[in-house]
Coordinates of C-alpha atoms in Angstrom, one line a residue:
X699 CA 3.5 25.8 -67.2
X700 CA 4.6 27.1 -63.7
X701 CA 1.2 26.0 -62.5
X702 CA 0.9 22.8 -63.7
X703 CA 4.0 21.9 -62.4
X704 CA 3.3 23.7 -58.8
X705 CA 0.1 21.3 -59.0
X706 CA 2.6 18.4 -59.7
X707 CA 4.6 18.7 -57.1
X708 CA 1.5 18.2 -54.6
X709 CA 0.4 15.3 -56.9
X710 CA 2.2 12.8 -57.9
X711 CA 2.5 12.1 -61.7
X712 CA 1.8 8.3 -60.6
X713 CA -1.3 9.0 -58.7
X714 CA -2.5 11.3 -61.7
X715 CA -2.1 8.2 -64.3
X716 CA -3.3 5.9 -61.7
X717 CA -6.8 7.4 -60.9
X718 CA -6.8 8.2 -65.0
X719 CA -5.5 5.4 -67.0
X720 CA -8.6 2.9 -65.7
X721 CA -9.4 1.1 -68.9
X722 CA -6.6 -0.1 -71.6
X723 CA -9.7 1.0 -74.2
X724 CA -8.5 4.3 -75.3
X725 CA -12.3 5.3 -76.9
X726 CA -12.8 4.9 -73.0
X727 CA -10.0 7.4 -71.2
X728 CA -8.2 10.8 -71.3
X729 CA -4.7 10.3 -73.0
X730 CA -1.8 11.1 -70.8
X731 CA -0.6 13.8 -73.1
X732 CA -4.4 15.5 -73.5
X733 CA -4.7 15.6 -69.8
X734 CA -1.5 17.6 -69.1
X735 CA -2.2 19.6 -72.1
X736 CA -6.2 20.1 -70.7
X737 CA -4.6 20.7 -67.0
X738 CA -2.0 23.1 -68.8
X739 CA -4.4 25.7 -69.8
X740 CA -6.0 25.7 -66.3
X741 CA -4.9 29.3 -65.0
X742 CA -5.1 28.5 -61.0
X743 CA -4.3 25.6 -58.3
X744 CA -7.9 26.0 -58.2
X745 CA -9.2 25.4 -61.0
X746 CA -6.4 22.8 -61.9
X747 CA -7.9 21.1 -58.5
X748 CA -11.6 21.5 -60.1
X749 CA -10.5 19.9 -63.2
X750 CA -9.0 17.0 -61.4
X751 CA -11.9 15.8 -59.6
X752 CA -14.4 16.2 -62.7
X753 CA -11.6 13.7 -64.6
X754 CA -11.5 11.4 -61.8
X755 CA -15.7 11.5 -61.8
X756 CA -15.9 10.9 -65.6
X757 CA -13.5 8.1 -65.1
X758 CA -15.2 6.8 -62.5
X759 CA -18.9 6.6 -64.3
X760 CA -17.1 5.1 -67.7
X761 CA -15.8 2.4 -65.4
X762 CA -19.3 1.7 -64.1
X763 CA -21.1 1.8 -67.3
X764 CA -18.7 -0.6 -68.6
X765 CA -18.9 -3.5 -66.0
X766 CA -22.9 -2.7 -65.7
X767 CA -23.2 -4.0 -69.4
X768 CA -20.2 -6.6 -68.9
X769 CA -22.4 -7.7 -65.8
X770 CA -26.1 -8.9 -67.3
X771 CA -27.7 -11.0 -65.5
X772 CA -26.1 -14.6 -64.4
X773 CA -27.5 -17.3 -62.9
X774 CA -25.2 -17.1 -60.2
X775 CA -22.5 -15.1 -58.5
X776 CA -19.7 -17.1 -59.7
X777 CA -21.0 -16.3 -63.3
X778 CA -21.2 -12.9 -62.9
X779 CA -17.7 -13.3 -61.9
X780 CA -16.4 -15.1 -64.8
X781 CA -17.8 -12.7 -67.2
X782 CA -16.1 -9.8 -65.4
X783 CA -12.6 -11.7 -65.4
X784 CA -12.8 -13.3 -68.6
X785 CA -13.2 -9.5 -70.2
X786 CA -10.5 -8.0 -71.6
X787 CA -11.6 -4.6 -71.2
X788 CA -13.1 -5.3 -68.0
X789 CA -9.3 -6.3 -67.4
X790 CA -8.1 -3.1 -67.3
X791 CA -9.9 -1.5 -64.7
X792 CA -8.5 -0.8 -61.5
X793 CA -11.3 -1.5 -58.5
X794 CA -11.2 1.8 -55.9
X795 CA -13.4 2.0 -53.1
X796 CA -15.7 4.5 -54.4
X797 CA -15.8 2.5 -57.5
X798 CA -16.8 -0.9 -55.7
X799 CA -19.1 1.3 -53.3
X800 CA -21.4 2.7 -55.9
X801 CA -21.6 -0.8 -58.1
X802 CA -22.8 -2.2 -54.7
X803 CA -25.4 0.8 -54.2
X804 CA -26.8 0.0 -58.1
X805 CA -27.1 -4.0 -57.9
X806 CA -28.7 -3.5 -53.8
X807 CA -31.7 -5.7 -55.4
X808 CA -29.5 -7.7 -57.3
X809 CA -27.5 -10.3 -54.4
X810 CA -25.8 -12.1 -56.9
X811 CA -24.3 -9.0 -59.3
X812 CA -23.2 -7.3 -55.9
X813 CA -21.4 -10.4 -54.6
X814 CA -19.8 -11.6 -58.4
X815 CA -18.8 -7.8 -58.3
X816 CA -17.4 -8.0 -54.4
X817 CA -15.3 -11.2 -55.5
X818 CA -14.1 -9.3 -58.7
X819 CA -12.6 -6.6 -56.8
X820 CA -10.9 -8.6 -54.1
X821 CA -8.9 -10.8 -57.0
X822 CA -7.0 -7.5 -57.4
X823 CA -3.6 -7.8 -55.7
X824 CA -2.9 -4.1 -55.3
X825 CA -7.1 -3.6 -53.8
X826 CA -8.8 -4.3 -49.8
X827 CA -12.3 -4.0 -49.6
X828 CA -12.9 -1.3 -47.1
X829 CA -15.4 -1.9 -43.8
X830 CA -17.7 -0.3 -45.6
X831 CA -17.9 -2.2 -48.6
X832 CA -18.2 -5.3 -46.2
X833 CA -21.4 -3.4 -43.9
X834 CA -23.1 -2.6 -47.5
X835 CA -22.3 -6.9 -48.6
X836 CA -23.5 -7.9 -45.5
X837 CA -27.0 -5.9 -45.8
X838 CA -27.6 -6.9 -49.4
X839 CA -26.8 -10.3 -48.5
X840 CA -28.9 -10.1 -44.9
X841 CA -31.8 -8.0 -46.6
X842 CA -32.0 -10.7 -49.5
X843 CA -32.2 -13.3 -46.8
X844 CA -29.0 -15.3 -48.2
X845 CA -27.3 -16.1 -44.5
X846 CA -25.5 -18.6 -45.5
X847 CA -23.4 -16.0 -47.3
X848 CA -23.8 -13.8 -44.9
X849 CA -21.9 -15.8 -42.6
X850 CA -19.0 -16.1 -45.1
X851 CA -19.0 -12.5 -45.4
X852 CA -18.8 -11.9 -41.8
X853 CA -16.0 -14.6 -41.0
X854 CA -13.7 -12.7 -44.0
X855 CA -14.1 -9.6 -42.4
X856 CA -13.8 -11.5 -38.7
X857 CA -10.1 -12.5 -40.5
X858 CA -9.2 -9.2 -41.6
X859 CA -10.2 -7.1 -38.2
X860 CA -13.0 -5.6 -39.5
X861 CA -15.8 -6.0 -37.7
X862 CA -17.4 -3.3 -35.8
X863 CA -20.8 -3.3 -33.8
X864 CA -22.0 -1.5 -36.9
X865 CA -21.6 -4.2 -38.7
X866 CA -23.0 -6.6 -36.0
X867 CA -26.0 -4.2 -35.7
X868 CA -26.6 -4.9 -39.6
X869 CA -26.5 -9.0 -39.0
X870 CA -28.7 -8.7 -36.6
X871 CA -31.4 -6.9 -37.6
X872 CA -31.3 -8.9 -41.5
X873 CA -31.6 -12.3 -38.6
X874 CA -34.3 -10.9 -36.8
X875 CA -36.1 -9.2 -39.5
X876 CA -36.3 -12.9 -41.1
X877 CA -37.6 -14.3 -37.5
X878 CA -34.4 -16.0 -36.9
X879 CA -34.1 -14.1 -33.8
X880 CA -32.3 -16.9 -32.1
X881 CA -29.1 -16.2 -34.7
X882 CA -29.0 -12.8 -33.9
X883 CA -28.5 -14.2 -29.9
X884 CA -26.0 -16.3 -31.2
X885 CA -24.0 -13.8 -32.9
X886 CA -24.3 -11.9 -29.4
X887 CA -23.0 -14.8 -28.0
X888 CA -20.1 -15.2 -30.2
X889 CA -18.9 -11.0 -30.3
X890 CA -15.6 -12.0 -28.6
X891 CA -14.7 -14.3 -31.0
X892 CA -15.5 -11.7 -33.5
X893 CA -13.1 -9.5 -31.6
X894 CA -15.9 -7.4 -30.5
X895 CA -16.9 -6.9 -25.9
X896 CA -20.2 -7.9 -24.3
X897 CA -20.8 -4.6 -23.2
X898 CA -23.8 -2.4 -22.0
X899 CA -23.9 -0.5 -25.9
X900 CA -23.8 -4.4 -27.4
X901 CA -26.5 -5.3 -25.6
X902 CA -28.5 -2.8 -26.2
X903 CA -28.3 -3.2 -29.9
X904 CA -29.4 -6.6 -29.4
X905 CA -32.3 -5.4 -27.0
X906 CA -33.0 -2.6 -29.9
X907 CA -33.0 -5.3 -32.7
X908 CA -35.3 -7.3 -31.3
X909 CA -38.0 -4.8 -29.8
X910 CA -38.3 -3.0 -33.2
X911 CA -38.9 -6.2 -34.7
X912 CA -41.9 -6.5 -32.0
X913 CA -39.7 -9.9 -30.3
X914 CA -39.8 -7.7 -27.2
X915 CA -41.2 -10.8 -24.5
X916 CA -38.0 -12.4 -25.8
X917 CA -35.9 -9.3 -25.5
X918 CA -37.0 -8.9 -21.7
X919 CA -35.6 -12.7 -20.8
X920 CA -32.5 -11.9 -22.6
X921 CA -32.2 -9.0 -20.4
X922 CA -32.9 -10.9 -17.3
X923 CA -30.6 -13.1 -18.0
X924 CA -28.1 -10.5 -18.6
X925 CA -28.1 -7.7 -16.6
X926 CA -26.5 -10.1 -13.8
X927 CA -23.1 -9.5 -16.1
X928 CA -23.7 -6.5 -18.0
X929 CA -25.3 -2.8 -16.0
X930 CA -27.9 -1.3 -18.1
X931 CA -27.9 1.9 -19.1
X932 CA -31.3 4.9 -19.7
X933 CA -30.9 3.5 -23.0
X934 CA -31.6 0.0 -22.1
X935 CA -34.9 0.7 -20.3
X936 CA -36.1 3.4 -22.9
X937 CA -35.6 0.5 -25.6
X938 CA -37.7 -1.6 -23.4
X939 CA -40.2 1.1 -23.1
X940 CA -40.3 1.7 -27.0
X941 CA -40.8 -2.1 -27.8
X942 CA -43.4 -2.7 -25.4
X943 CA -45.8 0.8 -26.4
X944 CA -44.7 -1.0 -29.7
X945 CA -46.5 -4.0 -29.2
X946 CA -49.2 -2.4 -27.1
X947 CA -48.4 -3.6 -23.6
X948 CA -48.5 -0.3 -22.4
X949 CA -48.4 -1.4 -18.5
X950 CA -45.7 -3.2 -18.9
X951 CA -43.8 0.1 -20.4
X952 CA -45.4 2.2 -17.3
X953 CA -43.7 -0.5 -15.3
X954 CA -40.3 -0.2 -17.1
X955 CA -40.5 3.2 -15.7
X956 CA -40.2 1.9 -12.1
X957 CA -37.8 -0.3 -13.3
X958 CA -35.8 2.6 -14.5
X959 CA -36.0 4.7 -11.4
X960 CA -35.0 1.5 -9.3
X961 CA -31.3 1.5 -11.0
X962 CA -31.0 5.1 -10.5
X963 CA -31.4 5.9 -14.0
X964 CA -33.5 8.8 -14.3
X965 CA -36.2 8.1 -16.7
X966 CA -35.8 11.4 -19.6
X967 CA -38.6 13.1 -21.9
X968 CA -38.2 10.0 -24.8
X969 CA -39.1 7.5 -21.9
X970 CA -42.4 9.3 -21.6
X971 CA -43.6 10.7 -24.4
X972 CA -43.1 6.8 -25.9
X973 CA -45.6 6.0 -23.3
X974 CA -48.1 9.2 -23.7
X975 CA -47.7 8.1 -27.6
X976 CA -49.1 5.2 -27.2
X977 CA -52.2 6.4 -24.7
X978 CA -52.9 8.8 -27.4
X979 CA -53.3 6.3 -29.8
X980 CA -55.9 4.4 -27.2
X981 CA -56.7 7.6 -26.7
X982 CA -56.9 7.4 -22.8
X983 CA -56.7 11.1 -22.4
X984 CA -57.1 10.5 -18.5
X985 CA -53.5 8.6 -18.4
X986 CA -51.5 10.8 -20.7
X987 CA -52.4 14.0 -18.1
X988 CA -51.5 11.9 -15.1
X989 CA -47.9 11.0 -16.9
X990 CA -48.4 14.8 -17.7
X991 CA -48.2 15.8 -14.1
X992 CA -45.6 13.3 -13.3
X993 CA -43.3 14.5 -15.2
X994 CA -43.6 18.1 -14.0
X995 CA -43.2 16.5 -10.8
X996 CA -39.7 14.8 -11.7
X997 CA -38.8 18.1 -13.4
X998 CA -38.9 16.2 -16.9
X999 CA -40.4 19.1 -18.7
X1000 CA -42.5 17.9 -21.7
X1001 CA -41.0 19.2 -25.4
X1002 CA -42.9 20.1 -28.4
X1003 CA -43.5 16.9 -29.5
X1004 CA -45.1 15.2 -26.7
X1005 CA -47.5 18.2 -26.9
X1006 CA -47.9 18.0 -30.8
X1007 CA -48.5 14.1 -30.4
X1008 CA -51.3 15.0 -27.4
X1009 CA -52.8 18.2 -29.3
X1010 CA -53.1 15.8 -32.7
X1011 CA -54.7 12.9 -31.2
X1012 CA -57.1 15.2 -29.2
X1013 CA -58.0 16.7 -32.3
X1014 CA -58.6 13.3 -34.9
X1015 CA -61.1 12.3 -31.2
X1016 CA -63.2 15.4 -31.9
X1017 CA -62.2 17.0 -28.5
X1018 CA -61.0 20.1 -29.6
X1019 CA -61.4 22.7 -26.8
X1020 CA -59.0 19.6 -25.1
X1021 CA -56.5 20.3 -28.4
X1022 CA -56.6 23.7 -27.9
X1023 CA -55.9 24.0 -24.1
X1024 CA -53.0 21.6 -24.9
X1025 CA -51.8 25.0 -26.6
X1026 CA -52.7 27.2 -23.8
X1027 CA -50.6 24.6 -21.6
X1028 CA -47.2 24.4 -23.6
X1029 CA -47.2 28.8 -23.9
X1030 CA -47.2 28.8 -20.2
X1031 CA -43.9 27.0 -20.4
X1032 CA -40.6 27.9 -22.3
X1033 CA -41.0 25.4 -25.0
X1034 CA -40.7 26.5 -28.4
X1035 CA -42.9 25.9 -31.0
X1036 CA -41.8 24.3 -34.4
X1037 CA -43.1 23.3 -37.8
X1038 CA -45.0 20.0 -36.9
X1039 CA -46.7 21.7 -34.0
X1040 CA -47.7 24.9 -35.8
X1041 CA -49.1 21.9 -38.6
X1042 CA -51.2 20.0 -35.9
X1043 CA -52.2 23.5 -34.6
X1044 CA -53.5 24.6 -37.7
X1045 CA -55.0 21.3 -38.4
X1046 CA -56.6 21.7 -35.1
X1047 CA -58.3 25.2 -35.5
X1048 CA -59.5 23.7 -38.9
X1049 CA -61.8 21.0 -37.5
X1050 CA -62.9 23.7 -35.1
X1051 CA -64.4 25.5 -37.9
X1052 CA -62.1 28.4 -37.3
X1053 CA -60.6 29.2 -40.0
X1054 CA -59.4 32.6 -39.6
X1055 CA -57.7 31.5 -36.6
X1056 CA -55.9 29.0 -38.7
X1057 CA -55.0 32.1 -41.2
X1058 CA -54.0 34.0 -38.1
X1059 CA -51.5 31.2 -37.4
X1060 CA -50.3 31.0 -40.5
X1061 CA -49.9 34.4 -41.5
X1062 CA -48.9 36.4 -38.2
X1063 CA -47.6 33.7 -35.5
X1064 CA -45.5 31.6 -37.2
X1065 CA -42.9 34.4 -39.1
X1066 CA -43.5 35.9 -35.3
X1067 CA -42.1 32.7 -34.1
X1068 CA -39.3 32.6 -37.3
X1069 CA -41.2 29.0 -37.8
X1070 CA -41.1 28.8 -42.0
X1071 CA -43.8 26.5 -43.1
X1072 CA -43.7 23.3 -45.3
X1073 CA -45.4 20.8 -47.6
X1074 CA -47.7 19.6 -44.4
X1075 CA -48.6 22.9 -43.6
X1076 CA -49.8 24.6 -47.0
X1077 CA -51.7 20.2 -47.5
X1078 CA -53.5 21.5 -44.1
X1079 CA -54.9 24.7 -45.1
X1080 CA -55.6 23.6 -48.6
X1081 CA -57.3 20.4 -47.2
X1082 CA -59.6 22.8 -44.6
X1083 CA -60.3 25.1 -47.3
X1084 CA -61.8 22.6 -49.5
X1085 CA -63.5 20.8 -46.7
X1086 CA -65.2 24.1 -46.6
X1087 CA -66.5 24.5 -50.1
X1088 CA -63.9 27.1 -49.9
X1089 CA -62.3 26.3 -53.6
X1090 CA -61.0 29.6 -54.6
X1091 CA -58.7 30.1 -51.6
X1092 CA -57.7 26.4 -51.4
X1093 CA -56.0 26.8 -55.0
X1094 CA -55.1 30.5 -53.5
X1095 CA -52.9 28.7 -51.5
X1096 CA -51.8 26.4 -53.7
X1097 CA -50.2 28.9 -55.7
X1098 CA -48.7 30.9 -52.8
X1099 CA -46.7 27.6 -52.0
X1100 CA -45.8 27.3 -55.7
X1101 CA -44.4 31.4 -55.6
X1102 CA -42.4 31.5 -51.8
X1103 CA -40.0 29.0 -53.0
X1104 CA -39.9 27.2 -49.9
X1105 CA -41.4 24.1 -50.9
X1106 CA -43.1 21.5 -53.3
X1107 CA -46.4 20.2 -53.6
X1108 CA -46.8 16.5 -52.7
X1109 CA -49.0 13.9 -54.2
X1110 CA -51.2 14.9 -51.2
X1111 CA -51.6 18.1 -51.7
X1112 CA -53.5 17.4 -55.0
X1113 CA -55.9 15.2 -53.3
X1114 CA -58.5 17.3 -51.7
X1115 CA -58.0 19.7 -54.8
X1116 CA -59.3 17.0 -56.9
X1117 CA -61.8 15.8 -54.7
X1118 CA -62.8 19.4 -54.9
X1119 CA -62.9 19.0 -58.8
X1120 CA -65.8 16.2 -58.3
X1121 CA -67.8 18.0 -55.9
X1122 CA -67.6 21.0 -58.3
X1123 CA -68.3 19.5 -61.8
X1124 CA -65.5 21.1 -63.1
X1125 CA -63.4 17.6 -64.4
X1126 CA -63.0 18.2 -67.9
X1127 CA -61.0 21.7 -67.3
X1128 CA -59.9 21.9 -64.0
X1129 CA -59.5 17.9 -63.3
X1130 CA -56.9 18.0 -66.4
X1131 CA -54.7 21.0 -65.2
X1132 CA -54.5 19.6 -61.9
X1133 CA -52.7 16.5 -63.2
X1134 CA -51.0 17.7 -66.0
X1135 CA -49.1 20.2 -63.0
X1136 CA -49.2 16.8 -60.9
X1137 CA -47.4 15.0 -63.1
X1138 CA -45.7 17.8 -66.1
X1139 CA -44.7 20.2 -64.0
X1140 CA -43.4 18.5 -60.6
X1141 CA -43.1 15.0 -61.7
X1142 CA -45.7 13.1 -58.9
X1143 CA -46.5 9.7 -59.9
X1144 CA -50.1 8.9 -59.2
X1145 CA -50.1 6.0 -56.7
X1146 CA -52.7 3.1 -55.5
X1147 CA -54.8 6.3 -53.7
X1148 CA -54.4 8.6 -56.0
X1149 CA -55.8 6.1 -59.1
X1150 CA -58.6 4.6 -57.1
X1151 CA -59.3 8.4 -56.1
X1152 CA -59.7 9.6 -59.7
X1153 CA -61.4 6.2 -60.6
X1154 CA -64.2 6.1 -58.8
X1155 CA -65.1 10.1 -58.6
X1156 CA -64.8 9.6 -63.0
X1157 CA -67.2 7.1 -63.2
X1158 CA -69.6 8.9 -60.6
X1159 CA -68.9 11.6 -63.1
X1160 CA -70.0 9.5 -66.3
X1161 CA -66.2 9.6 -67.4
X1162 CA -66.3 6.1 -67.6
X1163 CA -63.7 6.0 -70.6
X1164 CA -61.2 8.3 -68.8
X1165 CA -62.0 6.0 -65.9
X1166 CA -60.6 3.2 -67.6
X1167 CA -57.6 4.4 -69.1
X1168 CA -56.5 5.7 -66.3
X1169 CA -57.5 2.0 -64.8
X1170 CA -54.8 0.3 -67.6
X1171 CA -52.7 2.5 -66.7
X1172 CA -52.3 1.7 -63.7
X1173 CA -51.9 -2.1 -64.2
X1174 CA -49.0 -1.6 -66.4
X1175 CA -47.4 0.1 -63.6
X1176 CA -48.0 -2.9 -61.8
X1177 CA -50.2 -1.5 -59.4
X1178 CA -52.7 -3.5 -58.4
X1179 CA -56.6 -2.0 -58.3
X1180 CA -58.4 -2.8 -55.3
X1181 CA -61.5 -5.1 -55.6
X1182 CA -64.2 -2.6 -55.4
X1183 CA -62.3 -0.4 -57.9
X1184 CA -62.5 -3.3 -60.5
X1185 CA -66.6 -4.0 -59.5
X1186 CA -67.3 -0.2 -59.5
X1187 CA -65.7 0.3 -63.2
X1188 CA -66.5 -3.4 -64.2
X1189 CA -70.7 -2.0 -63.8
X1190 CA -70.2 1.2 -65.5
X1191 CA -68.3 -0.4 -68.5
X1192 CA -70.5 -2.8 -68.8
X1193 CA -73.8 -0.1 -69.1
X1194 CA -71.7 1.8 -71.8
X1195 CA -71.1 -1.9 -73.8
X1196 CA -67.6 -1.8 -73.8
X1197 CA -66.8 -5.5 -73.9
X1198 CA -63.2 -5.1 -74.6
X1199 CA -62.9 -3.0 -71.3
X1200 CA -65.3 -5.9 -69.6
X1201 CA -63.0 -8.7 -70.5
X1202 CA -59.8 -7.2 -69.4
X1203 CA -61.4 -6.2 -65.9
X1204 CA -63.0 -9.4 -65.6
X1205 CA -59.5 -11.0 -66.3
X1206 CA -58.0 -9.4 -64.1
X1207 CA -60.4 -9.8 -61.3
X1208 CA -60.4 -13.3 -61.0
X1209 CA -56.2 -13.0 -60.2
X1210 CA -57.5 -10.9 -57.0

């Protein structure tokens, strides 16, 4: 007994019963007197500690599962609160933070549980909401597009001190992203009142908010208008930068640069690998070597990923001696390689036709490098392999990713492999271990792809009843075929007279 009452001693006997004794039901809780006897036969502080925390956890989920069945679903958030405090067992639970917390996390979708729940908890006399129980209401609320209560939300925690430019960050972006980006000024506007500065970091979440939501011709004025009061910072130009490669008004971003340098703010390897990004993607090669060379000229050396992003998008425009001097370039330097690059490298020496090269990679340079592969990088060699005709070794590799242990297949990893079942004739056999493994052994749901994939190559392969199964399957997953999915099967059903099969397509193909 010397331990339990050591333990004792460093917790209180109240603050045992009180994180116990959560529910009046007694079906529902530990007895006092089974909990000391359970915490008397623990043999250590440690394991007396251990036993603790698992108590307070089972407590915890009881409490949950009993106000998730209390809860239903109500017509509105006062009805969810009335069937909470009309409960008599609901009645004897005590609200905690990590109890309100994870109620909010399961009703996210659910605007009107969460908030009946929020108001639940703050009736308690003995209970605050924490900040963080206010951010999480004010993103359901702002993501649900309910601003009105927003607002209320906002002005509680406005009353009780609690709002921080976290929490402003959240209004704004659920006002933006509903193109109300006029609030989100406003509640710029009004940060003293909510006890929060105009300052060069508020600012620049406003600037942020409002570029990422692509608002960035309206994010420039508002800087105009502001730096006048407030200095910008790098940060505020690099925003600038991102929203307008965002919106592809690259020029404008080159200008930004200018900009940059003309308030002594030095612009840093994010401000131009956002603009070499988004030459890449136009895939003005010509630009993205002169920024290149500018940078070595403001001794902004480029990192790994402005050279992955140029050595990918030289490589998907079919200039691949260009791709592969881009790895010649970055070896002269002292940039180190890493997963994505070695990926895009690989991927690289594939379309070359070089396969052994991509091996080499794979097998020697990366362990030389300590760089330890992933999903993406066994997807690429499996992919090359089977754009090769190279079966064998594709599923070779397949099953060295299964045996290192460092990583999971992916939904696209299966896809070239089944491709590769079409191509070969093999669908009855091989077609059906791939997706029993798929979906048995690591659980991959088959997406909008990944059906319309299988679809079509089954009724090129005069599957057409597999075809459709798989086709009903995937509407009761509520995933909606694309058009010429439903026409392709639509014609083949229709040759093997299945008129029950034609009907339900049909049907469904006029709600397109």
């Amino acid at each position: 007994m010397t331990i339990v009452l050591k333990f004792l001693r460093v917790t209180s006997m109240q603050s045992i019963y009180g994180a116990v004794v959560l529910v009046r039901d007694p079906s529902c809780i530990c007895c006092p007197r089974t909990f000391i006897s359970s915490l008397a036969n623990c043999h250590s502080g440690e394991e007396a500690s251990n036993f603790w925390r698992k108590q307070q956890s089972q407590d915890l989920t009881r409490s949950v599962d009993i106000l998730t069945a209390k809860i239903g679903k109500g017509s509105s958030e006062e009805d969810v609160l009335l069937s909470l405090i009309g409960d008599e067992v609901v009645n004897g639970i005590h609200p905690s933070q990590e109890l309100v917390n994870r109620l909010l996390c399961r009703y996210k979708d659910d605007w009107k549980s969460a908030l009946g729940i929020f108001k639940w908890a703050g009736l308690h006399t003995n209970f605050k909401h924490s900040q963080e129980s206010y951010d999480m209401m004010v993103d359901i609320l702002g993501r649900m597009k309910v601003m009105a209560k927003m607002r209320e939300i906002l002005e509680e925690m406005r009353q009780e001190n609690l709002v921080t430019l976290d929490t402003i960050a959240k209004v704004m972006r659920r006002f933006v992203g509903a193109k109300q980006w006029k609030d989100a000024v406003r509640i710029f506007d009004d940060l003293q009142f909510l006890g929060l500065e105009k300052n060069t970091e508020s600012m620049n979440v406003l600037l942020d908010t409002l570029c990422k939501e692509k608002f960035v011709e309206q994010a420039r004025e508002i800087y105009l208008e502001l730096k006048h009061h407030i200095a910008p910072n790098a940060h505020t130009f690099n925003i600038l930068i991102h929203g307008w490669c965002k919106i592809r008004r690259v020029e404008e971003a080159v200008w930004t640069i200018q900009e940059m340098k003309g308030y002594g703010c030095r612009p840093c390897v994010i401000s131009y690998s956002t603009i070499i990004q988004c030459y890449c993607q136009e895939q003005n090669f010509d630009r993205v070597y002169e920024l290149l060379d500018e940078m070595q000229a403001q001794n902004c050396s480029p990192n790994v990923v402005t050279y992955t992003t140029i050595m990918c998008a030289l490589a998907k425009a079919e200039k691949i001696d260009e791709a592969l001097q881009v790895v010649d370039r970055m070896s002269s330097t002292e940039c180190k390689p890493d997963t994505l690059f070695y990926n895009s490298f690989i991927y690289t020496l594939g379309r070359a036709g070089r396969i052994d090269d991509a091996m080499h990679v794979f097998k020697v340079a990366m362990p030389k490098a300590g760089v330890t592969p992933n999903t993406s990088t066994y997807n690429s060699l499996i992919s090359m392999f089977c754009y090769y005709a190279r079966e064998e070794r594709a599923f070779g590799v397949l099953k060295e990713m299964e045996e290192s242990g460092l990583c999971k297949p992916d939904i696209q990893t299966y896809h070239p492999l089944i491709k590769s079942c079409f191509k070969m004739r093999q669908v009855d056999s091989l077609l059906n271990d791939i997706l029993n493994d798929m979906i048995v052994k690591y659980h991959i749901g088959l997406d909008l792809s990944t059906y319309t994939l299988l679809i079509h190559g089954l009724c090129r392969a005069d599957r057409c009843k597999w075809a459709f199964d798989l086709f009903e399957e995937m509407v009761d997953q509520d995933i909606v075929p694309m058009y010429r999915t439903c026409r392709l099967l639509l014609d083949e059903v229709k040759q093997k007279n299945m008129y029950q099969a034609v009907e339900k397509i049909e049907i469904l193909m006029k709600k397109l």
